[in-house]
Short mmCIF file of C-alpha atoms in Angstrom, two decimals:
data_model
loop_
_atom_site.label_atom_id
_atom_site.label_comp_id
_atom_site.label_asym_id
_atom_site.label_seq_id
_atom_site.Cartn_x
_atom_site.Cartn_y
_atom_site.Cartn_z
CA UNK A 1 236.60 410.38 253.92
CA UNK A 2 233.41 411.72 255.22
CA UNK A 3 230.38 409.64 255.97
CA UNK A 4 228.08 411.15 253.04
CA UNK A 5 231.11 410.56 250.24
CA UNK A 6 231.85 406.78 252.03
CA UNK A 7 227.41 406.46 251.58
CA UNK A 8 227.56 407.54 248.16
CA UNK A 9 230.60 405.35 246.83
CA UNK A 10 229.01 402.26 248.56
CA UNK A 11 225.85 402.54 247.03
CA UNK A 12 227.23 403.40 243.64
CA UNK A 13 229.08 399.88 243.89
CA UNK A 14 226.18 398.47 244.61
CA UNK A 15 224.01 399.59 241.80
CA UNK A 16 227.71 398.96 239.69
CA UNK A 17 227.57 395.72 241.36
CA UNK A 18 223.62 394.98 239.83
CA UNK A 19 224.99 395.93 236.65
CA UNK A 20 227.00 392.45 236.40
CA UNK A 21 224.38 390.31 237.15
CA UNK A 22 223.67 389.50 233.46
CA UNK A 23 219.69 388.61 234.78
CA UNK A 24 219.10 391.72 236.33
CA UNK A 25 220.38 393.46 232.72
CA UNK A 26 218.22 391.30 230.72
CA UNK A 27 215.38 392.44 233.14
CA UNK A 28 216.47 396.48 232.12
CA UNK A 29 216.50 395.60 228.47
CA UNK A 30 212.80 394.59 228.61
CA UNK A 31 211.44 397.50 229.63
CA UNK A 32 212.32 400.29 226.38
CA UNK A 33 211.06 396.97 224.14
CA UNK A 34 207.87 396.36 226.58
CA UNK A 35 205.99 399.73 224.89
CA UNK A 36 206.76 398.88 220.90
CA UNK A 37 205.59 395.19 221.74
CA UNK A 38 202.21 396.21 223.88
CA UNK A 39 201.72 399.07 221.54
CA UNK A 40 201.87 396.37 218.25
CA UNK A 41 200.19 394.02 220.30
CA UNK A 42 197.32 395.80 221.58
CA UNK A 43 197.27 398.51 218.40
CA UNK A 44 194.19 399.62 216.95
CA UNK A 45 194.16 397.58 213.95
CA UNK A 46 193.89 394.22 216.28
CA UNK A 47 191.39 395.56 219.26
CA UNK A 48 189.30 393.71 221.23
CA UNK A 49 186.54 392.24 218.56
CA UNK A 50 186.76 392.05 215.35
CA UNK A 51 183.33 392.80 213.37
CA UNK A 52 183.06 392.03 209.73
CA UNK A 53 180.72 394.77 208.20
CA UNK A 54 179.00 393.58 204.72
CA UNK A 55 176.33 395.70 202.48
CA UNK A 56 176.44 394.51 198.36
CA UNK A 57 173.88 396.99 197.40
CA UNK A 58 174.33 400.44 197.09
CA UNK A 59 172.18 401.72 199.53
CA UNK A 60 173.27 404.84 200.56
CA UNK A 61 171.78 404.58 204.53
CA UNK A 62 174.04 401.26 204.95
CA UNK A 63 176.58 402.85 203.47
CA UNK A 64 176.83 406.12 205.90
CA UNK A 65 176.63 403.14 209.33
CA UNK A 66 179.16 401.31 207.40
CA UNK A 67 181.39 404.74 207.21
CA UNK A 68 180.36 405.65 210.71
CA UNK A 69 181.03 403.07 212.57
CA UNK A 70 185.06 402.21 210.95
CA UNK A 71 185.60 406.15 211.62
CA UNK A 72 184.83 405.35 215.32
CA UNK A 73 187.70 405.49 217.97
CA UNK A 74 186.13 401.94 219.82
CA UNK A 75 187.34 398.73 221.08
CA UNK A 76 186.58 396.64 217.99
CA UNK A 77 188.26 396.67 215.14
CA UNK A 78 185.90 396.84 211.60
CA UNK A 79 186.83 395.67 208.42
CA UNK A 80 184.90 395.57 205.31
CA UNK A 81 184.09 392.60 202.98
CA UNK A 82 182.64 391.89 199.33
CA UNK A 83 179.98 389.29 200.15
CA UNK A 84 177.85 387.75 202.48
CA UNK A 85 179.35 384.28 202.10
CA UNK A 86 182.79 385.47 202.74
CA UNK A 87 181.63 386.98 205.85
CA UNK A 88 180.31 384.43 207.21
CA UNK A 89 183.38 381.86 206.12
CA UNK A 90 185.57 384.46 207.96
CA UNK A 91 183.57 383.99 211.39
CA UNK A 92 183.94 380.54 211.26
CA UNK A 93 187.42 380.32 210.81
CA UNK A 94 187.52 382.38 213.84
CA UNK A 95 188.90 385.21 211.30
CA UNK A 96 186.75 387.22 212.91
CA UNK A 97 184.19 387.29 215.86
CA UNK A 98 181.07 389.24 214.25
CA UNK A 99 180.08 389.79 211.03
CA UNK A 100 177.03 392.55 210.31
CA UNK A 101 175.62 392.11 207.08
CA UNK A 102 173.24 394.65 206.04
CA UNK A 103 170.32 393.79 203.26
CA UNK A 104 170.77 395.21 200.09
CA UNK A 105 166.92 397.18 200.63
CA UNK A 106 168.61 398.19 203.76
CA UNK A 107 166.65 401.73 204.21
CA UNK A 108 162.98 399.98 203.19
CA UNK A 109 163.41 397.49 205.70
CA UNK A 110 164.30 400.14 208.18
CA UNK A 111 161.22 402.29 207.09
CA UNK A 112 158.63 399.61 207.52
CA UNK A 113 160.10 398.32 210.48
CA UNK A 114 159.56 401.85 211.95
CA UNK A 115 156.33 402.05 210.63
CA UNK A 116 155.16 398.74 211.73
CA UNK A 117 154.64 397.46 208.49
CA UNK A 118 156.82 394.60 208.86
CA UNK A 119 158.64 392.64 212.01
CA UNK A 120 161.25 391.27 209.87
CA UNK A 121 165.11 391.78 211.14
CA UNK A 122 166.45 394.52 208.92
CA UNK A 123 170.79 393.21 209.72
CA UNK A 124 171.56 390.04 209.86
CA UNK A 125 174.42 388.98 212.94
CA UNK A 126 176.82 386.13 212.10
CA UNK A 127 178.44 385.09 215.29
CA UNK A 128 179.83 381.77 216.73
CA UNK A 129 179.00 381.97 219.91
CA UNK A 130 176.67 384.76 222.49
CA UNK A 131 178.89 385.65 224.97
CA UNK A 132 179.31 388.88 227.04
CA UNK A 133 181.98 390.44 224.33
CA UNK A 134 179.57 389.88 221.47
CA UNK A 135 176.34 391.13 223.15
CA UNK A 136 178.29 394.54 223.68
CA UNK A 137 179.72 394.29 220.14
CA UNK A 138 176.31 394.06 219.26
CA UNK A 139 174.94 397.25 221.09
CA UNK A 140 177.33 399.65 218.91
CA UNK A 141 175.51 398.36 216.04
CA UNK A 142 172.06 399.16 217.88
CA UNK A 143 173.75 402.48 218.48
CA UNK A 144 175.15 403.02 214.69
CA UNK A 145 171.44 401.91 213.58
CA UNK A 146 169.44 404.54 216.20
CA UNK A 147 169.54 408.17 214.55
CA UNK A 148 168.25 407.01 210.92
CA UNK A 149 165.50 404.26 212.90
CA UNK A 150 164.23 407.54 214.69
CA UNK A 151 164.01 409.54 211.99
CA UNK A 152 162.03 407.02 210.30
CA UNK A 153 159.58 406.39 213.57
CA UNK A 154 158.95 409.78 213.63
CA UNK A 155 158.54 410.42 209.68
CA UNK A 156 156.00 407.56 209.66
CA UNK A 157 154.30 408.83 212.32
CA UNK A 158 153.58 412.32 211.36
CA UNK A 159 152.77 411.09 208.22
CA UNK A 160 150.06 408.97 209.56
CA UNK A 161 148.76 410.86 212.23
CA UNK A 162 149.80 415.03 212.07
CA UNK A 163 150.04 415.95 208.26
CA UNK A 164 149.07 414.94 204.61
CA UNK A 165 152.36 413.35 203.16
CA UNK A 166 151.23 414.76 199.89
CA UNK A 167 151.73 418.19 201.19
CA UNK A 168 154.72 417.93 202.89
CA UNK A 169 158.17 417.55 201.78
CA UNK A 170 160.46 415.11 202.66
CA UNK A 171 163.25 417.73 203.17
CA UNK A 172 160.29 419.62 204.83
CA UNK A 173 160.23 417.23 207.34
CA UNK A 174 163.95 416.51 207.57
CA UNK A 175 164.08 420.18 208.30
CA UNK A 176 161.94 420.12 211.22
CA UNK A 177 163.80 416.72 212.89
CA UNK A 178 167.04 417.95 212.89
CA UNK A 179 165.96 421.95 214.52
CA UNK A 180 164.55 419.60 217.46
CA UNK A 181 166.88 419.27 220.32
CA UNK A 182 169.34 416.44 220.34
CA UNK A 183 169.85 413.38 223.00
CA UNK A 184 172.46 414.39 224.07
CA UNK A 185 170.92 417.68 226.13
CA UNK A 186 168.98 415.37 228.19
CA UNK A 187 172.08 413.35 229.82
CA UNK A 188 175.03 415.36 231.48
CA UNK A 189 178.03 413.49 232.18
CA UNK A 190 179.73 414.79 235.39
CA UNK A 191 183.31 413.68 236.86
CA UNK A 192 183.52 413.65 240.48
CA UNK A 193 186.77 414.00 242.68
CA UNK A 194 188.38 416.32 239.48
CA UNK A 195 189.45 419.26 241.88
CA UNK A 196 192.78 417.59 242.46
CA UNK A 197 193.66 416.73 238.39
CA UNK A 198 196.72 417.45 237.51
CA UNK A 199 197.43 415.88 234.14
CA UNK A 200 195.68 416.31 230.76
CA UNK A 201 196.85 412.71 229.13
CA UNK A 202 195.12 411.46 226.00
CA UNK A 203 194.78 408.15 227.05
CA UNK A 204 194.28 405.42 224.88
CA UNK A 205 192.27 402.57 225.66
CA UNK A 206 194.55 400.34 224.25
CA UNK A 207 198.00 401.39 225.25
CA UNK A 208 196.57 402.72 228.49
CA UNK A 209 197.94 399.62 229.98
CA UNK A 210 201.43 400.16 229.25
CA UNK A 211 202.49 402.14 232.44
CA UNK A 212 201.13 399.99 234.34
CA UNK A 213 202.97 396.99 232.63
CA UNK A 214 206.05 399.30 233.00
CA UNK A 215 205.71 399.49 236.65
CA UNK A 216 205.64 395.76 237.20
CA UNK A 217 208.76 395.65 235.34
CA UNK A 218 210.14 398.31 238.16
CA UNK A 219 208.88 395.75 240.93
CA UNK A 220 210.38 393.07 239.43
CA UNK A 221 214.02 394.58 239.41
CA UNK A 222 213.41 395.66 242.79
CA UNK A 223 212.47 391.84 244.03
CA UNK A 224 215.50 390.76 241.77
CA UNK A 225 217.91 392.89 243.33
CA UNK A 226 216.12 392.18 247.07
CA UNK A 227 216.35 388.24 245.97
CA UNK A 228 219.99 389.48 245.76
CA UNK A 229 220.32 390.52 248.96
CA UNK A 230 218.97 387.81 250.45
CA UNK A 231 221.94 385.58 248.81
CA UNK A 232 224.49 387.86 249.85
CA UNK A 233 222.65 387.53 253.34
CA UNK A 234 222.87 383.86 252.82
CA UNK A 235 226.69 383.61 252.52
CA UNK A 236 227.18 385.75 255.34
CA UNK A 237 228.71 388.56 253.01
CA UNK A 238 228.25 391.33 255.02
CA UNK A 239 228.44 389.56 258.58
CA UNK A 240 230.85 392.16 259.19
CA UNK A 241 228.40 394.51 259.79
CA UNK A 242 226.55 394.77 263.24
CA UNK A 243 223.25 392.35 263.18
CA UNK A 244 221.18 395.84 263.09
CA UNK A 245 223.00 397.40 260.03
CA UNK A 246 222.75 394.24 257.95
CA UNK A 247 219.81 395.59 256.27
CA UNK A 248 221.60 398.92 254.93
CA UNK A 249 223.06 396.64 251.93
CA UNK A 250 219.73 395.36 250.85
CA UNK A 251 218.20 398.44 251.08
CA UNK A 252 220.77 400.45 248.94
CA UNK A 253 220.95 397.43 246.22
CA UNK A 254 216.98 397.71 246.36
CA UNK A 255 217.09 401.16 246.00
CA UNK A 256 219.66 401.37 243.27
CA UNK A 257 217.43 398.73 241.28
CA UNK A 258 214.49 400.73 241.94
CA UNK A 259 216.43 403.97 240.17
CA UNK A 260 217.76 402.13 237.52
CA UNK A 261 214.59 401.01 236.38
CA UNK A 262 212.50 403.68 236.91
CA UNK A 263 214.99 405.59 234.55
CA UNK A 264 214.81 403.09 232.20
CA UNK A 265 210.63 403.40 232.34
CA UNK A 266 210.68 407.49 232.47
CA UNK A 267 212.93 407.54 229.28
CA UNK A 268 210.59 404.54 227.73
CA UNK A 269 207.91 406.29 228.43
CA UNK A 270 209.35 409.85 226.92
CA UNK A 271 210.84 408.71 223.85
CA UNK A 272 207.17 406.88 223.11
CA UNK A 273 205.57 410.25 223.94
CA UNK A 274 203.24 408.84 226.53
CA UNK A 275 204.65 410.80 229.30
CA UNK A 276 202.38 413.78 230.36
CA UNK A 277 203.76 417.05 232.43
CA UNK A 278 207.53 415.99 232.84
CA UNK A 279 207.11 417.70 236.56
CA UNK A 280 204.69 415.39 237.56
CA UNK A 281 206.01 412.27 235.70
CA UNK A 282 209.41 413.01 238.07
CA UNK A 283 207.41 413.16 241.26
CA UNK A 284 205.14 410.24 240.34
CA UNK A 285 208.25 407.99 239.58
CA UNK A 286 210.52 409.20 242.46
CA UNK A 287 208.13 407.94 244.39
CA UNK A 288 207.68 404.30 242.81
CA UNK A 289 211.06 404.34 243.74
CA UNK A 290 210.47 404.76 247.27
CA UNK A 291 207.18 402.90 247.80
CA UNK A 292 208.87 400.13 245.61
CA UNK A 293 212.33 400.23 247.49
CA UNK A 294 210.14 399.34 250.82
CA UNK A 295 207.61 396.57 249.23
CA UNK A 296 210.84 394.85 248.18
CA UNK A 297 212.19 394.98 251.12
CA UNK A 298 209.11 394.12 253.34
CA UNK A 299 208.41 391.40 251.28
CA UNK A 300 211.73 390.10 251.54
CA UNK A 301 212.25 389.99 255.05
CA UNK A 302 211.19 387.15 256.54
CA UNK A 303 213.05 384.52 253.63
CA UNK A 304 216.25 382.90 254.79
CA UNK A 305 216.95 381.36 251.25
CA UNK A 306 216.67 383.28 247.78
CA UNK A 307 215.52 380.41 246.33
CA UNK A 308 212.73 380.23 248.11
CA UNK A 309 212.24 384.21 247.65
CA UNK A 310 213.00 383.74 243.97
CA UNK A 311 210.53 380.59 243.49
CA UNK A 312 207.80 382.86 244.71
CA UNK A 313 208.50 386.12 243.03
CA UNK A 314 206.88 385.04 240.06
CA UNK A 315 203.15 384.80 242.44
CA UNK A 316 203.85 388.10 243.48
CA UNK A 317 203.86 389.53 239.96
CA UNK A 318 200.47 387.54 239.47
CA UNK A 319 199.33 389.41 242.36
CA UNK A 320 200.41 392.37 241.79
CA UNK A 321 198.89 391.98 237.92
CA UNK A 322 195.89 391.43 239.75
CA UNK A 323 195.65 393.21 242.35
CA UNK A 324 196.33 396.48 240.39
CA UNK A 325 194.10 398.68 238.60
CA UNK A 326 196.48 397.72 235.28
CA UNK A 327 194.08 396.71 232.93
CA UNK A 328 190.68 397.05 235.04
CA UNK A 329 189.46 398.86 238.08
CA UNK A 330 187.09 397.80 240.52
CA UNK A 331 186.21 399.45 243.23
CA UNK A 332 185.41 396.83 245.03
CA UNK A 333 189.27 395.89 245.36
CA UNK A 334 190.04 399.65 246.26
CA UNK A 335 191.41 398.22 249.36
CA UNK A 336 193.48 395.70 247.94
CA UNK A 337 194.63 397.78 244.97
CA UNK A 338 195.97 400.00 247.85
CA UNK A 339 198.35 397.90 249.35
CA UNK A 340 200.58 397.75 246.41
CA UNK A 341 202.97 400.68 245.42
CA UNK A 342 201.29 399.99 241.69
CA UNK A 343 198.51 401.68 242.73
CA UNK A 344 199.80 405.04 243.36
CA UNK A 345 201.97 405.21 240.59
CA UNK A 346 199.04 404.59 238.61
CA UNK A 347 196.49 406.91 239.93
CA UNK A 348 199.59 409.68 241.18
CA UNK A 349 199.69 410.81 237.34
CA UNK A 350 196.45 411.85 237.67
CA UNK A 351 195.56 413.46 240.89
CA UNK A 352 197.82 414.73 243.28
CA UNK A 353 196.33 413.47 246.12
CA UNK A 354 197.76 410.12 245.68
CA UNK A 355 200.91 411.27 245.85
CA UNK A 356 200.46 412.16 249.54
CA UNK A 357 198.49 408.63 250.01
CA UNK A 358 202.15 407.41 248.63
CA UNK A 359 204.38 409.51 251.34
CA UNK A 360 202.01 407.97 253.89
CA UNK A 361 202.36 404.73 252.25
CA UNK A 362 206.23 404.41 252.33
CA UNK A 363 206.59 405.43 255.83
CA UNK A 364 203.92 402.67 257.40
CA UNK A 365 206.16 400.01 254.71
CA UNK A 366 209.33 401.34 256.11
CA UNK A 367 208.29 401.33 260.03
CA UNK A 368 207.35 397.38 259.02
CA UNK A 369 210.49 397.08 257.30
CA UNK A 370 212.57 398.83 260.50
CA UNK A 371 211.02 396.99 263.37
CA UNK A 372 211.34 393.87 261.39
CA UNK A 373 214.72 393.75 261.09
CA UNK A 374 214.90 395.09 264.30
CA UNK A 375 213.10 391.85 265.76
CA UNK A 376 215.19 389.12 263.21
CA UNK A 377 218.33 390.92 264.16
CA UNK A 378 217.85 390.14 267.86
CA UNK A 379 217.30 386.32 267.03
CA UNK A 380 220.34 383.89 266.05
CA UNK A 381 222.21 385.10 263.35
CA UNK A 382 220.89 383.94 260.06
CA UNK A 383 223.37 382.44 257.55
CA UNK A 384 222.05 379.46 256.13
CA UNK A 385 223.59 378.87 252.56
CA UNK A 386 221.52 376.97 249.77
#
């Protein structure tokens, strides 16, 4: 039997062998239901804020915001009620977080507020509390409010000042607003560090999360099967094996753990059509394999008991929540984000130049992970059993 056929059987048994550990199946089974829980968790219809939006007249400016802003793709989620009264029951039952309630002389308000006829507020904002969610709830409303508030600045103001009202239309002067150029030609929006894009995703800013969620659940079989290892190391399983070579087991049951779970996620992520270019989702999670396999095993190293390795695993998830640009990205913690394989993964769907920050990655983990063992193998031979 020749070395390469001997390599493959053993670390087929060994992936067969992760197969029987009923935790480490449980742990597989997670991931395909991780994206239909996230996605219903996190799905539009919940979002981040919920805004109540109120008008009982029938003015038709309240009624285009109202239709404007629960058309918009946005983090809060906008429902519309009857009445005042049941908008603002609704906010505190903590039904809701906001409620906008727009007057029923909505557009006359608006017209002498723009004409400084009058300081009084024109919507009325039913909240429980000011905090940092609200006050940027609150701006979207400024926002939804602008285009028909400039309109009327500049309507009152031409009226007063550059023509005779009586002699010019209001469609006249509707006319003339809308030929002048809009906003938006006087702010470009530029991305930087684009030449090296490689996948078109539409991204949603609620499920966006989801891969990264996925490949926790990747580092968490890994750690599993390295927590594993460390038993098997504990009760002197392979002892058979020269002090040196003791860490090929570990490596192929982290690496078959690794593959098994990065299938699971790549099929997950297929059959929930969030995967992009299938080329680049292959590359991206071969990979997370490798960058995965060696975090495991780094991490792994130095415990004698996997109890100990197991009690901590679950503060290495926190980190690794944390410490990855999962659901936020600072770039302050650019340096941080960078020492976990997460990170790659992540940002390797996007530009390909993370995939070579990954090669570079794995081979400093797995020069740790070699001279380690190297060093632990040359002290007394360690067997302690829990």
């Amino acid at each position: 039997m020749t070395k390469l056929r001997r390599s493959f059987i053993w670390f087929f048994m060994l992936g067969k062998r992760l197969l029987k550990q009923w935790s480490f199946v449980v742990l597989l089974c997670l991931i395909p239901i991780l994206v239909p829980t996230v996605n219903m968790a996190m799905s539009e219809e919940s979002g981040l804020v919920h805004i109540l939006l109120c008008h009982e007249g029938e003015d038709a400016t309240a009624q285009a915001i109202i239709t404007s802003l629960t058309e918009q793709d946005t983090l809060a989620r906008f429902t519309v009620v009857e009445s005042a009264e049941l908008a603002t029951n609704q906010v505190a039952n903590h039904q809701a977080d906001l409620a906008w309630i727009f007057p029923d002389d909505f557009s006359e308000k608006l017209d002498n507020y723009a004409g400084n006829r009058s300081k009084e507020p024109i919507v009325t904002v039913v909240q429980r509390e000011a905090n940092m969610t609200t006050r940027i709830a609150n701006e979207m409303l400024y926002s939804a409010m602008y285009p028909d508030f400039s309109y009327s600045v500049y309507r009152n103001f031409t009226q007063a000042n550059v023509v005779d009202k009586n002699q010019v239309s209001e469609e006249e002067l509707r006319q003339e607003y809308n030929q002048m150029q809009l906003l938006e030609t006087i702010v470009t929006t530029e991305k930087i560090n684009t030449n090296g894009a490689i996948n078109n995703i539409e991204v949603n800013y609620l499920n966006a999360p989801i891969r990264g969620l996925l490949s926790i659940m990747v580092l968490l079989c890994t750690l599993t099967a390295a927590m594993y290892a460390i038993r098997d190391r504990a009760q002197g399983r392979f002892d058979w094996l020269p002090p040196g070579k003791r860490l090929v087991p570990a490596l192929g049951s982290c690496l078959a753990a690794a593959i098994l779970a990065s299938v699971v996620m790549l099929l997950s992520l297929i059959v929930s059509g969030m995967a992009g270019t299938l080329w680049i989702e292959l590359v991206c999670t071969l990979l997370l394999i490798v960058t995965v396999t060696g975090f495991a095993l780094l991490i792994s190293l130095p415990f004698r008991s996997y109890g100990k390795f197991g009690a901590v695993i679950p503060g290495i998830l926190i980190v690794a929540l944390v410490l990855s640009p999962i659901f936020f990205n600072f770039a302050a913690l650019e340096g941080y984000y960078s020492l976990l394989p997460i990170y790659y993964y992540i940002n390797g769907i996007y530009q390909i130049k993370y995939h070579l920050w990954a090669i570079f990655y794995a081979g400093i983990v797995f020069v740790l992970v070699f001279s380690g063992n190297y060093f632990l193998s040359k002290r007394k031979k360690r067997n302690t059993v829990i």
